[in-house]
């Protein structure tokens, strides 16, 4: 992933962290809510032991949840789909996250053996916020209520 990467999908964007590079003594990455992360962080989860190279995670969108996803070790492929535009991003830079805003279908795959994914979320877990059916997502994403202006007002 290049720092100059332009995200073409709606409801996304790059979210860089503050970094203090001090090699060989380590790098320090900092994520402060409402500063580095564009919302108050209510939940953090991480995924490791992605030993199955054929694993596919995600395959859903959220109705309201805001998230930012980081690959803090190794690499994986993040596929985004806003209902009109699709984009594939090779996630391999720990300091650069990708915003997963509402109504953005996301899929993670092609994990390296050492991949660790970390996600910051704007709300506690709520199963009713998930859209897991792709056809339903496409219908909702292309409904008049999901025009770019109306989406901007929701967030
Ligand atoms: P899921 O979101 O489907 O994982 P992924 O999108 O990465 O493939 O979550 C897997 C299971 O974990 C599911 O049963 C819901 C549960 N879960 C929680 O209970 N709390 C959470 O914060 C998350 C992210 C998942």
mmCIF file of C-alpha atoms and ligand atoms in Angstrom:
data_model
loop_
_atom_site.group_PDB
_atom_site.id
_atom_site.type_symbol
_atom_site.label_atom_id
_atom_site.label_comp_id
_atom_site.label_asym_id
_atom_site.label_seq_id
_atom_site.Cartn_x
_atom_site.Cartn_y
_atom_site.Cartn_z
ATOM 1 C CA UNK A 1 0.000 0.000 0.000
ATOM 2 C CA UNK A 2 1.327 3.418 -0.961
ATOM 3 C CA UNK A 3 0.771 6.412 1.332
ATOM 4 C CA UNK A 4 -0.445 8.275 -1.771
ATOM 5 C CA UNK A 5 -3.146 5.642 -2.396
ATOM 6 C CA UNK A 6 -6.462 7.227 -3.372
ATOM 7 C CA UNK A 7 -9.602 5.516 -2.224
ATOM 8 C CA UNK A 8 -12.276 5.617 -4.924
ATOM 9 C CA UNK A 9 -15.004 3.904 -2.927
ATOM 10 C CA UNK A 10 -17.434 5.964 -0.881
ATOM 11 C CA UNK A 11 -17.402 5.799 2.919
ATOM 12 C CA UNK A 12 -13.670 5.102 3.113
ATOM 13 C CA UNK A 13 -10.321 6.888 3.325
ATOM 14 C CA UNK A 14 -6.859 6.454 4.781
ATOM 15 C CA UNK A 15 -6.381 6.898 8.537
ATOM 16 C CA UNK A 16 -2.683 7.305 9.394
ATOM 17 C CA UNK A 17 -1.414 6.821 12.944
ATOM 18 C CA UNK A 18 1.286 8.765 14.738
ATOM 19 C CA UNK A 19 4.536 6.793 14.601
ATOM 20 C CA UNK A 20 7.776 7.088 16.525
ATOM 21 C CA UNK A 21 10.349 5.055 14.646
ATOM 22 C CA UNK A 22 13.203 3.973 16.881
ATOM 23 C CA UNK A 23 14.730 0.973 15.108
ATOM 24 C CA UNK A 24 16.313 -1.358 16.066
ATOM 25 C CA UNK A 25 14.592 -0.673 19.379
ATOM 26 C CA UNK A 26 11.080 -0.776 17.900
ATOM 27 C CA UNK A 27 8.394 1.390 16.358
ATOM 28 C CA UNK A 28 5.647 2.999 18.454
ATOM 29 C CA UNK A 29 2.212 3.476 16.825
ATOM 30 C CA UNK A 30 -0.429 5.638 18.520
ATOM 31 C CA UNK A 31 -4.188 5.787 17.939
ATOM 32 C CA UNK A 32 -6.069 8.358 19.988
ATOM 33 C CA UNK A 33 -9.846 8.513 19.672
ATOM 34 C CA UNK A 34 -11.147 11.684 18.024
ATOM 35 C CA UNK A 35 -7.566 12.619 17.070
ATOM 36 C CA UNK A 36 -5.934 9.941 14.958
ATOM 37 C CA UNK A 37 -9.161 7.927 14.778
ATOM 38 C CA UNK A 38 -12.083 10.055 13.499
ATOM 39 C CA UNK A 39 -14.522 8.932 16.220
ATOM 40 C CA UNK A 40 -14.626 7.975 19.874
ATOM 41 C CA UNK A 41 -13.335 4.408 20.155
ATOM 42 C CA UNK A 42 -15.855 2.162 21.914
ATOM 43 C CA UNK A 43 -14.445 -1.230 20.931
ATOM 44 C CA UNK A 44 -11.165 -2.746 19.777
ATOM 45 C CA UNK A 45 -10.737 -6.217 18.350
ATOM 46 C CA UNK A 46 -7.861 -8.010 16.703
ATOM 47 C CA UNK A 47 -7.469 -11.138 14.620
ATOM 48 C CA UNK A 48 -4.392 -13.379 14.587
ATOM 49 C CA UNK A 49 -3.467 -16.994 13.776
ATOM 50 C CA UNK A 50 -4.708 -16.637 10.211
ATOM 51 C CA UNK A 51 -3.078 -19.948 9.334
ATOM 52 C CA UNK A 52 -5.515 -20.878 6.549
ATOM 53 C CA UNK A 53 -4.289 -19.117 3.400
ATOM 54 C CA UNK A 54 -7.744 -19.657 1.866
ATOM 55 C CA UNK A 55 -9.591 -18.022 4.771
ATOM 56 C CA UNK A 56 -12.047 -15.290 3.845
ATOM 57 C CA UNK A 57 -13.344 -12.979 6.583
ATOM 58 C CA UNK A 58 -15.740 -10.101 6.632
ATOM 59 C CA UNK A 59 -18.226 -10.409 3.737
ATOM 60 C CA UNK A 60 -20.595 -7.940 5.335
ATOM 61 C CA UNK A 61 -21.403 -4.253 5.676
ATOM 62 C CA UNK A 62 -22.672 -2.264 8.634
ATOM 63 C CA UNK A 63 -25.711 -0.005 8.761
ATOM 64 C CA UNK A 64 -24.256 2.617 11.130
ATOM 65 C CA UNK A 65 -20.957 1.402 12.567
ATOM 66 C CA UNK A 66 -17.749 3.308 11.851
ATOM 67 C CA UNK A 67 -14.528 1.286 11.888
ATOM 68 C CA UNK A 68 -10.888 1.703 10.952
ATOM 69 C CA UNK A 69 -8.888 -1.401 10.048
ATOM 70 C CA UNK A 70 -5.107 -1.853 10.341
ATOM 71 C CA UNK A 71 -2.731 -4.606 9.341
ATOM 72 C CA UNK A 72 -0.299 -4.353 12.248
ATOM 73 C CA UNK A 73 1.796 -7.338 11.129
ATOM 74 C CA UNK A 74 2.217 -9.134 7.802
ATOM 75 C CA UNK A 75 -0.235 -8.453 5.011
ATOM 76 C CA UNK A 76 -3.689 -9.204 3.653
ATOM 77 C CA UNK A 77 -5.967 -8.178 0.812
ATOM 78 C CA UNK A 78 -8.850 -5.838 1.677
ATOM 79 C CA UNK A 79 -11.648 -5.705 -0.890
ATOM 80 C CA UNK A 80 -14.115 -2.837 -0.641
ATOM 81 C CA UNK A 81 -17.418 -2.401 -2.443
ATOM 82 C CA UNK A 82 -19.714 0.600 -1.928
ATOM 83 C CA UNK A 83 -22.426 -0.834 -4.158
ATOM 84 C CA UNK A 84 -21.140 0.954 -7.258
ATOM 85 C CA UNK A 85 -17.351 0.959 -7.068
ATOM 86 C CA UNK A 86 -14.987 -1.811 -5.975
ATOM 87 C CA UNK A 87 -11.396 -1.434 -4.841
ATOM 88 C CA UNK A 88 -8.690 -3.884 -3.756
ATOM 89 C CA UNK A 89 -6.049 -2.750 -1.276
ATOM 90 C CA UNK A 90 -2.979 -4.718 -0.224
ATOM 91 C CA UNK A 91 -2.772 -3.967 3.501
ATOM 92 C CA UNK A 92 0.859 -4.140 4.631
ATOM 93 C CA UNK A 93 1.642 -0.833 6.338
ATOM 94 C CA UNK A 94 0.920 -0.842 10.115
ATOM 95 C CA UNK A 95 0.660 2.937 10.384
ATOM 96 C CA UNK A 96 -1.984 3.353 7.666
ATOM 97 C CA UNK A 97 -5.524 2.259 8.340
ATOM 98 C CA UNK A 98 -8.552 2.232 6.094
ATOM 99 C CA UNK A 99 -11.903 3.641 7.155
ATOM 100 C CA UNK A 100 -14.774 1.183 6.914
ATOM 101 C CA UNK A 101 -17.726 3.530 7.095
ATOM 102 C CA UNK A 102 -21.395 2.538 7.057
ATOM 103 C CA UNK A 103 -22.680 0.735 3.965
ATOM 104 C CA UNK A 104 -19.285 -0.428 2.762
ATOM 105 C CA UNK A 105 -19.091 -4.139 1.949
ATOM 106 C CA UNK A 106 -15.676 -5.452 3.028
ATOM 107 C CA UNK A 107 -13.876 -8.734 2.582
ATOM 108 C CA UNK A 108 -10.474 -9.763 3.902
ATOM 109 C CA UNK A 109 -8.407 -12.564 2.324
ATOM 110 C CA UNK A 110 -4.893 -13.656 1.199
ATOM 111 C CA UNK A 111 -3.484 -13.425 4.707
ATOM 112 C CA UNK A 112 0.245 -13.826 5.245
ATOM 113 C CA UNK A 113 1.184 -16.378 7.941
ATOM 114 C CA UNK A 114 2.197 -13.566 10.317
ATOM 115 C CA UNK A 115 -0.826 -11.328 9.652
ATOM 116 C CA UNK A 116 -2.421 -9.533 12.587
ATOM 117 C CA UNK A 117 -5.456 -7.315 11.965
ATOM 118 C CA UNK A 118 -6.569 -4.654 14.429
ATOM 119 C CA UNK A 119 -9.871 -2.789 14.219
ATOM 120 C CA UNK A 120 -11.168 0.236 16.102
ATOM 121 C CA UNK A 121 -14.938 0.601 16.205
ATOM 122 C CA UNK A 122 -17.330 3.397 17.144
ATOM 123 C CA UNK A 123 -19.818 1.192 19.004
ATOM 124 C CA UNK A 124 -20.125 -1.988 20.995
ATOM 125 C CA UNK A 125 -20.999 -5.196 19.176
ATOM 126 C CA UNK A 126 -24.533 -5.174 17.770
ATOM 127 C CA UNK A 127 -25.572 -8.085 15.562
ATOM 128 C CA UNK A 128 -28.525 -6.096 14.160
ATOM 129 C CA UNK A 129 -26.132 -3.559 12.620
ATOM 130 C CA UNK A 130 -24.735 -6.196 10.224
ATOM 131 C CA UNK A 131 -25.862 -6.664 6.621
ATOM 132 C CA UNK A 132 -24.667 -10.147 5.688
ATOM 133 C CA UNK A 133 -26.699 -10.673 2.529
ATOM 134 C CA UNK A 134 -24.964 -9.181 -0.519
ATOM 135 C CA UNK A 135 -28.164 -8.742 -2.535
ATOM 136 C CA UNK A 136 -29.756 -6.871 0.362
ATOM 137 C CA UNK A 137 -26.642 -4.716 0.605
ATOM 138 C CA UNK A 138 -26.756 -3.844 -3.101
ATOM 139 C CA UNK A 139 -30.445 -2.938 -2.860
ATOM 140 C CA UNK A 140 -29.878 -0.752 0.212
ATOM 141 C CA UNK A 141 -26.668 0.830 -1.115
ATOM 142 C CA UNK A 142 -28.376 1.891 -4.329
ATOM 143 C CA UNK A 143 -31.571 3.103 -2.695
ATOM 144 C CA UNK A 144 -32.314 6.862 -2.808
ATOM 145 C CA UNK A 145 -31.583 7.117 0.964
ATOM 146 C CA UNK A 146 -27.973 6.161 0.242
ATOM 147 C CA UNK A 147 -27.071 8.975 -2.119
ATOM 148 C CA UNK A 148 -23.646 10.469 -1.264
ATOM 149 C CA UNK A 149 -25.208 13.573 0.367
ATOM 150 C CA UNK A 150 -27.566 11.588 2.562
ATOM 151 C CA UNK A 151 -24.778 9.188 3.542
ATOM 152 C CA UNK A 152 -22.590 12.124 4.575
ATOM 153 C CA UNK A 153 -25.357 13.465 6.832
ATOM 154 C CA UNK A 154 -25.790 10.098 8.589
ATOM 155 C CA UNK A 155 -22.167 9.929 9.778
HETATM 156 P P1 LIG B 1 -17.560 -11.597 12.382
HETATM 157 O O1 LIG B 1 -17.817 -10.132 12.484
HETATM 158 O O2 LIG B 1 -18.477 -12.400 11.533
HETATM 159 O O3 LIG B 1 -16.068 -11.845 11.922
HETATM 160 P P2 LIG B 1 -15.362 -11.479 10.507
HETATM 161 O O4 LIG B 1 -16.177 -10.427 9.849
HETATM 162 O O5 LIG B 1 -13.993 -11.000 10.868
HETATM 163 O O6 LIG B 1 -15.290 -12.730 9.698
HETATM 164 O O7 LIG B 1 -17.543 -12.171 13.850
HETATM 165 C C1 LIG B 1 -17.348 -13.536 14.158
HETATM 166 C C2 LIG B 1 -18.106 -13.898 15.425
HETATM 167 O O8 LIG B 1 -17.645 -13.092 16.530
HETATM 168 C C3 LIG B 1 -19.593 -13.627 15.311
HETATM 169 O O9 LIG B 1 -20.273 -14.709 15.924
HETATM 170 C C4 LIG B 1 -19.829 -12.377 16.133
HETATM 171 C C5 LIG B 1 -18.704 -12.384 17.134
HETATM 172 N N1 LIG B 1 -18.246 -11.014 17.501
HETATM 173 C C6 LIG B 1 -18.528 -10.504 18.751
HETATM 174 O O10 LIG B 1 -19.208 -11.148 19.583
HETATM 175 N N2 LIG B 1 -18.081 -9.246 19.050
HETATM 176 C C7 LIG B 1 -17.357 -8.510 18.176
HETATM 177 O O11 LIG B 1 -16.952 -7.360 18.501
HETATM 178 C C8 LIG B 1 -17.073 -9.046 16.877
HETATM 179 C C9 LIG B 1 -16.276 -8.265 15.864
HETATM 180 C C10 LIG B 1 -17.527 -10.309 16.586
#
